[in-house]
mmCIF file of C-alpha atoms in Angstrom:
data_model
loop_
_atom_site.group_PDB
_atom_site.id
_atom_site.type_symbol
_atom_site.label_atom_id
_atom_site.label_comp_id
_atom_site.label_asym_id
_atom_site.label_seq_id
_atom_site.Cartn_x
_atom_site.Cartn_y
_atom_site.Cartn_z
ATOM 1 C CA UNK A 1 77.776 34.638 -63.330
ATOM 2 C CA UNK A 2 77.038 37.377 -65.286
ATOM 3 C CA UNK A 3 79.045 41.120 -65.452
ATOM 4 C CA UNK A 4 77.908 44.390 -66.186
ATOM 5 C CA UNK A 5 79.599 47.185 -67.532
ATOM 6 C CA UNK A 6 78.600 50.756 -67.973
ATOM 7 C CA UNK A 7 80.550 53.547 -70.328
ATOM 8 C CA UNK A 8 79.680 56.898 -72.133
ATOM 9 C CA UNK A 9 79.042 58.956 -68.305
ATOM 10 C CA UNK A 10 80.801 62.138 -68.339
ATOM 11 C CA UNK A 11 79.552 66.259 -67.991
ATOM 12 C CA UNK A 12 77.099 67.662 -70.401
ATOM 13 C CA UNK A 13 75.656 71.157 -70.696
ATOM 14 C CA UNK A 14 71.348 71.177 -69.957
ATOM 15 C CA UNK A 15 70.165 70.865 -73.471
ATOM 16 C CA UNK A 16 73.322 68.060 -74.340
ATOM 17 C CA UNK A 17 72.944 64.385 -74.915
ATOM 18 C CA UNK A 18 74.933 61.549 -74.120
ATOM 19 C CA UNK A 19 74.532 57.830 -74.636
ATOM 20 C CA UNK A 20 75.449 55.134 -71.676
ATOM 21 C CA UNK A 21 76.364 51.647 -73.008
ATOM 22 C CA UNK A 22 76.422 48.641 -71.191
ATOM 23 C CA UNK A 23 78.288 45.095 -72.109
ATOM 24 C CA UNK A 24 76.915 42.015 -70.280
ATOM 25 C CA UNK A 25 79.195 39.043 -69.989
ATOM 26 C CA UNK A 26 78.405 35.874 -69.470
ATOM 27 C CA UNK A 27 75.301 34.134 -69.255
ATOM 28 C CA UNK A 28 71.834 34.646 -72.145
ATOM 29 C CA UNK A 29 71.924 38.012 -73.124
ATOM 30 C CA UNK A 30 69.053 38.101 -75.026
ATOM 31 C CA UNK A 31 66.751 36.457 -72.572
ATOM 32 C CA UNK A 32 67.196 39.031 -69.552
ATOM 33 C CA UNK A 33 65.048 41.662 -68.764
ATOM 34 C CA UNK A 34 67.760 44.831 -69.307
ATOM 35 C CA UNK A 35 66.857 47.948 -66.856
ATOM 36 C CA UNK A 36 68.685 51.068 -66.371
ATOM 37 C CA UNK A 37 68.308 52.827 -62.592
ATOM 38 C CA UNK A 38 69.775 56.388 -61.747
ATOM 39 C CA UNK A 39 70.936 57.224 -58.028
ATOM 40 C CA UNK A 40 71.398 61.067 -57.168
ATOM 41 C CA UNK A 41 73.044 61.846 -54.091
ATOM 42 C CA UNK A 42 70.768 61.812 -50.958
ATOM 43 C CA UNK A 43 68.192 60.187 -52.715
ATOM 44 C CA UNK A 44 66.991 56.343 -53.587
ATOM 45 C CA UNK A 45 67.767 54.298 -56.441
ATOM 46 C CA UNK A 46 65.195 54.613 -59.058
ATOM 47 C CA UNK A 47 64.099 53.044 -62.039
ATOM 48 C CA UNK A 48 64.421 54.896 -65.432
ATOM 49 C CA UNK A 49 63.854 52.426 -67.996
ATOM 50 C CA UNK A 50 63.033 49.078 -68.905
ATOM 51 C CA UNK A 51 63.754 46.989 -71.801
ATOM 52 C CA UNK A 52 62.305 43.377 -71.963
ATOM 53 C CA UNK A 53 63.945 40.485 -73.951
ATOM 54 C CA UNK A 54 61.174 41.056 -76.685
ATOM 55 C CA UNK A 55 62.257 44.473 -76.812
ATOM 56 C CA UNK A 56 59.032 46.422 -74.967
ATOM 57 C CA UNK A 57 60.271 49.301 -73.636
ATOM 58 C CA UNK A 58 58.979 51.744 -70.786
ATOM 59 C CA UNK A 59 60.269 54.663 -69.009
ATOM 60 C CA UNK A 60 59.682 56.843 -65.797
ATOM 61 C CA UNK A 61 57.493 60.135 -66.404
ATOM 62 C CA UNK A 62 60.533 62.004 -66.088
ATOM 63 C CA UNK A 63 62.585 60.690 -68.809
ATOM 64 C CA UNK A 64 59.603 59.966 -71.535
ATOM 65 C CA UNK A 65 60.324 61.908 -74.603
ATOM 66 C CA UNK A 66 64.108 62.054 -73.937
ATOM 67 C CA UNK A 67 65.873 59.013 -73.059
ATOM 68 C CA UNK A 68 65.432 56.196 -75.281
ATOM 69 C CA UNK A 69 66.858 52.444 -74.538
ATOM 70 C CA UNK A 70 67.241 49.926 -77.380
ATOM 71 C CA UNK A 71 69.554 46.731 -76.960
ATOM 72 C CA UNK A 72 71.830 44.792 -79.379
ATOM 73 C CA UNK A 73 71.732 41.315 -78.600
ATOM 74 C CA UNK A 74 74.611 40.357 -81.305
ATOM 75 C CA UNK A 75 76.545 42.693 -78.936
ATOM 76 C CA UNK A 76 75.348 41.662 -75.542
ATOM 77 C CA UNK A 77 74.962 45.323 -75.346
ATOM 78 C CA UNK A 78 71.682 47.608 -73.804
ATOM 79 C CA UNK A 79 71.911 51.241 -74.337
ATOM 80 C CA UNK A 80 70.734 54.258 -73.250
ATOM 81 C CA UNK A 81 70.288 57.588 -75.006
ATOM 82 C CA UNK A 82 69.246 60.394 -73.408
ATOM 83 C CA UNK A 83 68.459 63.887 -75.067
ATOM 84 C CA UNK A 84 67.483 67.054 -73.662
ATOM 85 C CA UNK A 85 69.266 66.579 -70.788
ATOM 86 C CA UNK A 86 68.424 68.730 -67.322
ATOM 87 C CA UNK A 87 70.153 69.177 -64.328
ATOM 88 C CA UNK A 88 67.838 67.005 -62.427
ATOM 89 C CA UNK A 89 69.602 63.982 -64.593
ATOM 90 C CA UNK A 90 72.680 64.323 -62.528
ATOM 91 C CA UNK A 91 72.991 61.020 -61.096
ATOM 92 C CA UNK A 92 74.731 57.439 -61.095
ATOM 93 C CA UNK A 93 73.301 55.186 -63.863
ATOM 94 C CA UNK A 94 73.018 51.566 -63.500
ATOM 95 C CA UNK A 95 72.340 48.951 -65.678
ATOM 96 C CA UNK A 96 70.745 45.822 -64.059
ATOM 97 C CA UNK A 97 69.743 42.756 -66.031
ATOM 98 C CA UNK A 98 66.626 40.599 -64.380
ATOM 99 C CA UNK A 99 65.238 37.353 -65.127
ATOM 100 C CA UNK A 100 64.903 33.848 -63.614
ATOM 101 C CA UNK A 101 67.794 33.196 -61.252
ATOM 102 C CA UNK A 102 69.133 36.099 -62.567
ATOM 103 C CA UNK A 103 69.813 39.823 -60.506
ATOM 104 C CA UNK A 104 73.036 41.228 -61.635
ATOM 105 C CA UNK A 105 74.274 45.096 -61.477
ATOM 106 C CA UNK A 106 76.902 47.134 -62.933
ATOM 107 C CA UNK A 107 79.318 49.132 -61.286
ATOM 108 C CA UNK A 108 77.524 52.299 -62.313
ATOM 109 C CA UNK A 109 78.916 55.603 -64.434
ATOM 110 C CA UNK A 110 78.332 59.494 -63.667
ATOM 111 C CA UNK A 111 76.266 61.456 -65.847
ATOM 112 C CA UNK A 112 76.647 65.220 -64.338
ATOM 113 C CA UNK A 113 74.872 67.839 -66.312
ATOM 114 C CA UNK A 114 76.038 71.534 -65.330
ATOM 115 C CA UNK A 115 76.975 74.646 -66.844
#
C-alpha cells in the first residue's frame, strides 16, 4: 500500500508562484511513474505533468514554460512548481504515482489564483 500526500495549495495573485509537494509512503519510490492531475470545478480530471522513474518529464500545452516537476527520490518526494500562474490554474491538484500493480492517488490540495 502506498500513500500520497499533497502540501504547498493555497491563493496566489495571476503572475504568483507556488510549489505543491507530495510525500509517498510506502512501497519503491523511485520506480513509479509520478504524475500530477488538476480538477477544476465542472470539469474532468486532467493530466498536467508527468515525471518517469528515469526522470523524463512532459507537460500539457497549457502548463509548458511554467510549471516544472522534478522528484527527490532520497525524499520519496515529487514536486511541482508552477510560475506565472493564471486564473485558469484554479483547480484541485493531484499527485498519482503509476507503475506495475501500482495506481495510487492523493487526497488532493487547492491551488486558487484570484485577485
Amino acid at each position: 500500500q502506498v500513500g500520497l500526500v499533497e502540501s504547498g495549495g493555497g491563493l496566489v495573485q495571476p503572475g504568483g508562484s507556488l510549489r505543491l509537494s507530495c510525500v509517498a509512503s510506502g512501497g519503491i519510490f523511485s520506480g513509479y511513474i509520478m504524475t500530477w492531475h488538476r480538477q477544476a470545478p465542472g470539469k474532468q480530471r486532467e493530466l498536467v505533468a508527468v515525471i518517469t522513474s528515469g526522470g523524463s518529464t512532459n507537460y500539457a500545452s497549457s502548463v509548458k514554460g511554467r510549471f516544472s516537476i522534478s522528484r527527490d527520490n532520497a525524499k520519496s518526494t515529487v514536486y511541482l512548481q508552477m510560475n506565472s500562474l493564471k486564473p485558469e490554474d484554479t483547480a484541485v491538484y493531484y499527485c498519482h504515482a503509476g507503475g506495475l500493480r501500482v495506481d495510487y492517488w492523493g487526497q488532493g490540495t487547492q491551488v486558487t489564483v484570484s485577485s
